[in-house]
Tab-separated table of C-alpha atoms in Angstrom:
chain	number	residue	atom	x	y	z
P	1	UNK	CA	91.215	99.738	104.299
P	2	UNK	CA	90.645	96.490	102.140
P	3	UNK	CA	87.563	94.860	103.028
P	4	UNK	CA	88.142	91.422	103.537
P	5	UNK	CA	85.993	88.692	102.336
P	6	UNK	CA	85.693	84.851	103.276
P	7	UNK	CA	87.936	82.160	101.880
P	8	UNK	CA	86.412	79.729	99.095
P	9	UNK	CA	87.773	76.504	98.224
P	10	UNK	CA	88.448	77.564	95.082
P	11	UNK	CA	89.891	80.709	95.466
P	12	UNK	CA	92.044	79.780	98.463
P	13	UNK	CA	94.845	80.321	96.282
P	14	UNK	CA	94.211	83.762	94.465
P	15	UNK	CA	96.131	86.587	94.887
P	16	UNK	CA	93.029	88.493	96.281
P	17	UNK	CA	92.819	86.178	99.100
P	18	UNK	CA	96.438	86.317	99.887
P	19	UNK	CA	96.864	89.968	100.126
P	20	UNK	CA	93.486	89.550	102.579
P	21	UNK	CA	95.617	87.261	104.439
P	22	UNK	CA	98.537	89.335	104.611
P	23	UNK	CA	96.485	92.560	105.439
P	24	UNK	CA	94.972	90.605	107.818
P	25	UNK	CA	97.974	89.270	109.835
P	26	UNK	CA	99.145	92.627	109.674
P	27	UNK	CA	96.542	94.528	111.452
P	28	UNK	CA	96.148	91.751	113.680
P	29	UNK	CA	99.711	92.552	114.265
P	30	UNK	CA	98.858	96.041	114.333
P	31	UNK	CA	95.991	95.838	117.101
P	32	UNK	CA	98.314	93.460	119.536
P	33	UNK	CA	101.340	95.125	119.331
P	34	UNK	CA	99.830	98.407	121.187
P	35	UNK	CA	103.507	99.926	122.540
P	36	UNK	CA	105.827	99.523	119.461
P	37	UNK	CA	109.064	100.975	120.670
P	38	UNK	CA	108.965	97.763	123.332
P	39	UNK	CA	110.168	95.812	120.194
P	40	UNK	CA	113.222	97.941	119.576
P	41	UNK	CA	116.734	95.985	120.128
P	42	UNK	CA	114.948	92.197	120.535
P	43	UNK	CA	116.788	90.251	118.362
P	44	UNK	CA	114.995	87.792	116.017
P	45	UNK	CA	117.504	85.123	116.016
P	46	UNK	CA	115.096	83.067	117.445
P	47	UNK	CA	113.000	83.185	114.112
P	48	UNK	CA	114.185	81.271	111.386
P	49	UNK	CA	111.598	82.535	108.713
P	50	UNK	CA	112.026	85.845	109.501
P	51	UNK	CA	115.655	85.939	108.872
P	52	UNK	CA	114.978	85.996	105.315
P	53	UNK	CA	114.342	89.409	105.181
P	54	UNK	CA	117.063	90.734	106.760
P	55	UNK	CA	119.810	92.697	104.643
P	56	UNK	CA	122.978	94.376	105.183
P	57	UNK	CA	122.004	97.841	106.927
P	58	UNK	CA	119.023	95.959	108.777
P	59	UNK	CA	119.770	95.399	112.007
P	60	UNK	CA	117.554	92.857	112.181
P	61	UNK	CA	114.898	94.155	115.419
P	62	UNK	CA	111.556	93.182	115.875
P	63	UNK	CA	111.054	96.733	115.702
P	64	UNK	CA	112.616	96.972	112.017
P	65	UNK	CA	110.249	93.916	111.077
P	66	UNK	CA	107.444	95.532	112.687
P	67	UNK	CA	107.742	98.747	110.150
P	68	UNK	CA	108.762	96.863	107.601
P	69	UNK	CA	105.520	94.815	107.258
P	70	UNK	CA	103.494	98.057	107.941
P	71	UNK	CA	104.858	99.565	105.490
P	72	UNK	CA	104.357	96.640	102.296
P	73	UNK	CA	100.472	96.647	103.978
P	74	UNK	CA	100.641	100.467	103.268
P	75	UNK	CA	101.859	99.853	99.687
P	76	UNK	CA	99.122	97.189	98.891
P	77	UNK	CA	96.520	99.171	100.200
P	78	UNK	CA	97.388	102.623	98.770
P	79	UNK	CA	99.413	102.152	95.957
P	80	UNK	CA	103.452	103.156	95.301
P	81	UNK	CA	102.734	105.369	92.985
P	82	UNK	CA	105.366	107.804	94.575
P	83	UNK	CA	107.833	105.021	94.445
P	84	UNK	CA	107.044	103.751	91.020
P	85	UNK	CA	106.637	107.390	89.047
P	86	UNK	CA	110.421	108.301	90.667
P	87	UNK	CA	111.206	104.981	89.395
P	88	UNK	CA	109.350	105.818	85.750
P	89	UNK	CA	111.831	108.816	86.112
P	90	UNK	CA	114.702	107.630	86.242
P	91	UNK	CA	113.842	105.020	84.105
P	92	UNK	CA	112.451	107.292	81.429
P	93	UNK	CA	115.740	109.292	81.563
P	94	UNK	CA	117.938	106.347	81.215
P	95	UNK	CA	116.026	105.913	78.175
P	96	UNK	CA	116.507	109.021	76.882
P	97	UNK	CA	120.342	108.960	77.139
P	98	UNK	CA	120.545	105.196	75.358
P	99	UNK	CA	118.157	106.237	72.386
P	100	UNK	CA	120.440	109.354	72.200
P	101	UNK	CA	123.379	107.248	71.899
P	102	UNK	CA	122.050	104.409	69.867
P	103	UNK	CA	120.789	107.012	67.204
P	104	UNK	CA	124.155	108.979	66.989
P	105	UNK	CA	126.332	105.246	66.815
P	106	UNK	CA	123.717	103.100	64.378
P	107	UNK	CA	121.136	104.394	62.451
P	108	UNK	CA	120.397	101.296	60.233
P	109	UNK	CA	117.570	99.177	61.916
P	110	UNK	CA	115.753	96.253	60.569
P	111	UNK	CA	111.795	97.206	61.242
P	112	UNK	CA	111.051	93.352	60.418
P	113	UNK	CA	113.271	92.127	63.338
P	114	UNK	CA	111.386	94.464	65.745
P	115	UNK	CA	108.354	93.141	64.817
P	116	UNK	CA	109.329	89.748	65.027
P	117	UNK	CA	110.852	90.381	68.825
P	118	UNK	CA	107.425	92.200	69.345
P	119	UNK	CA	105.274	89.120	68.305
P	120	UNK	CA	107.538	87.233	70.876
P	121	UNK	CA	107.793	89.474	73.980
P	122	UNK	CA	103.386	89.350	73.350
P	123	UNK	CA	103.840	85.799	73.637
P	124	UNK	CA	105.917	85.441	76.865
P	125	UNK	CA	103.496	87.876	78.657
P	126	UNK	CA	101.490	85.368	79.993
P	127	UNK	CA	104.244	83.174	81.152
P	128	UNK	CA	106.005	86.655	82.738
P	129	UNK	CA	102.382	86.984	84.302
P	130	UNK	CA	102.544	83.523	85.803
P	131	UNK	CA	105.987	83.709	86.883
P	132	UNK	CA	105.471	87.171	88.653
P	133	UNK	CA	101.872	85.924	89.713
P	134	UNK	CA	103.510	82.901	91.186
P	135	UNK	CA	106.445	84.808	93.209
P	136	UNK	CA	104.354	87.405	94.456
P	137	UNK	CA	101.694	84.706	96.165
P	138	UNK	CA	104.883	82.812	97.693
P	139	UNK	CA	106.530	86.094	99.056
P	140	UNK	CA	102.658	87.260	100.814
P	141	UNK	CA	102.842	83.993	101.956
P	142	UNK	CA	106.039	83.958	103.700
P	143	UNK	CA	105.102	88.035	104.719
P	144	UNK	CA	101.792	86.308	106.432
P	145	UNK	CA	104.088	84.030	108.770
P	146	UNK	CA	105.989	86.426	109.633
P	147	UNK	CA	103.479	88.741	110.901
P	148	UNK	CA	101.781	85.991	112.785
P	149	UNK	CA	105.400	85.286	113.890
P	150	UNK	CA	106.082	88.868	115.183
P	151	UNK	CA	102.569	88.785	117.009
P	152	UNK	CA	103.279	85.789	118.593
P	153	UNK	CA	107.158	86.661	119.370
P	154	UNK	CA	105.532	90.069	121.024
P	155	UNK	CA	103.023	88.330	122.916
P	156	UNK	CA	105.497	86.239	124.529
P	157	UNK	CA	107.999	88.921	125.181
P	158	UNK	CA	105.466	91.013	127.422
P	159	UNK	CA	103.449	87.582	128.872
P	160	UNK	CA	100.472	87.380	127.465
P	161	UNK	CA	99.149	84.543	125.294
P	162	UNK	CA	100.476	81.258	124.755
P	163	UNK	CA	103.674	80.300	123.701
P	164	UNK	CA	102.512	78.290	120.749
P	165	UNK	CA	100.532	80.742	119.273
């Protein structure tokens, strides 16, 4: 478990603080919700921000939600190592197959224009960095609301708590 640490005014923004925050909201979450198959088959049409994470196959349940934000706390926490060397894999196997190809079609390469392309994917690193950096703050963001949101929603479905909350 990620220990979490208090909030300073000038790290209110980093990506530390808003995995905390999201880790936070979950187990919060987590501790509340103490009988999760009560969740199965409420819709969440009621909640507007959580609709954004709905897809095709999802049914769209609390319950769904529920694992779904359990499961992205699980990933922060440990890792998706699993996930990410199947995804190496594959990867490295598609790979494989186009360097395959590309050597048997083209064998006459220009070693100055990979260089060049080198010196300018080095470059756009740290604006890939920000961009990702950027995305990944908004989407724990929105993840946080909609844990508080699924809390809240619970609390009201069984009575307890406010309905503000």
């Amino acid at each position: 478990m990620m220990m979490q640490l208090p909030e300073t005014p000038n790290k209110k923004n980093s990506l530390f603080n808003a995995m905390n925050r999201f880790i936070g909201a979950v187990n919060n979450m987590d501790q509340t919700i103490m009988v999760p198959s009560l969740l199965r088959d409420v819709p969440l049409d009621e909640e507007r921000e959580m609709s954004s994470l709905k897809s095709d196959e999802d049914e769209g349940d609390m319950y769904s939600y529920y694992q779904l934000l359990k499961s992205i706390r699980s990933d922060i926490e440990w890792g998706v190592r699993r996930a990410a060397a199947d995804e190496r894999r594959k990867e490295s196997m598609k790979i494989t197959r186009t360097n395959s190809i590309a050597s048997t079609s083209s064998s006459a390469s220009s070693s100055s224009s990979s260089s060049e392309e080198d010196e300018e994917e080095d470059e756009d690193l740290e604006k890939q960095f920000q961009y990702h950096l950027t995305g990944l703050q908004a989407v724990l963001s929105k993840l946080t609301q909609q844990a508080n949101s699924l809390t809240s929603r619970y609390k009201q479905e069984i009575g307890i708590g406010g309905w503000g909350q």
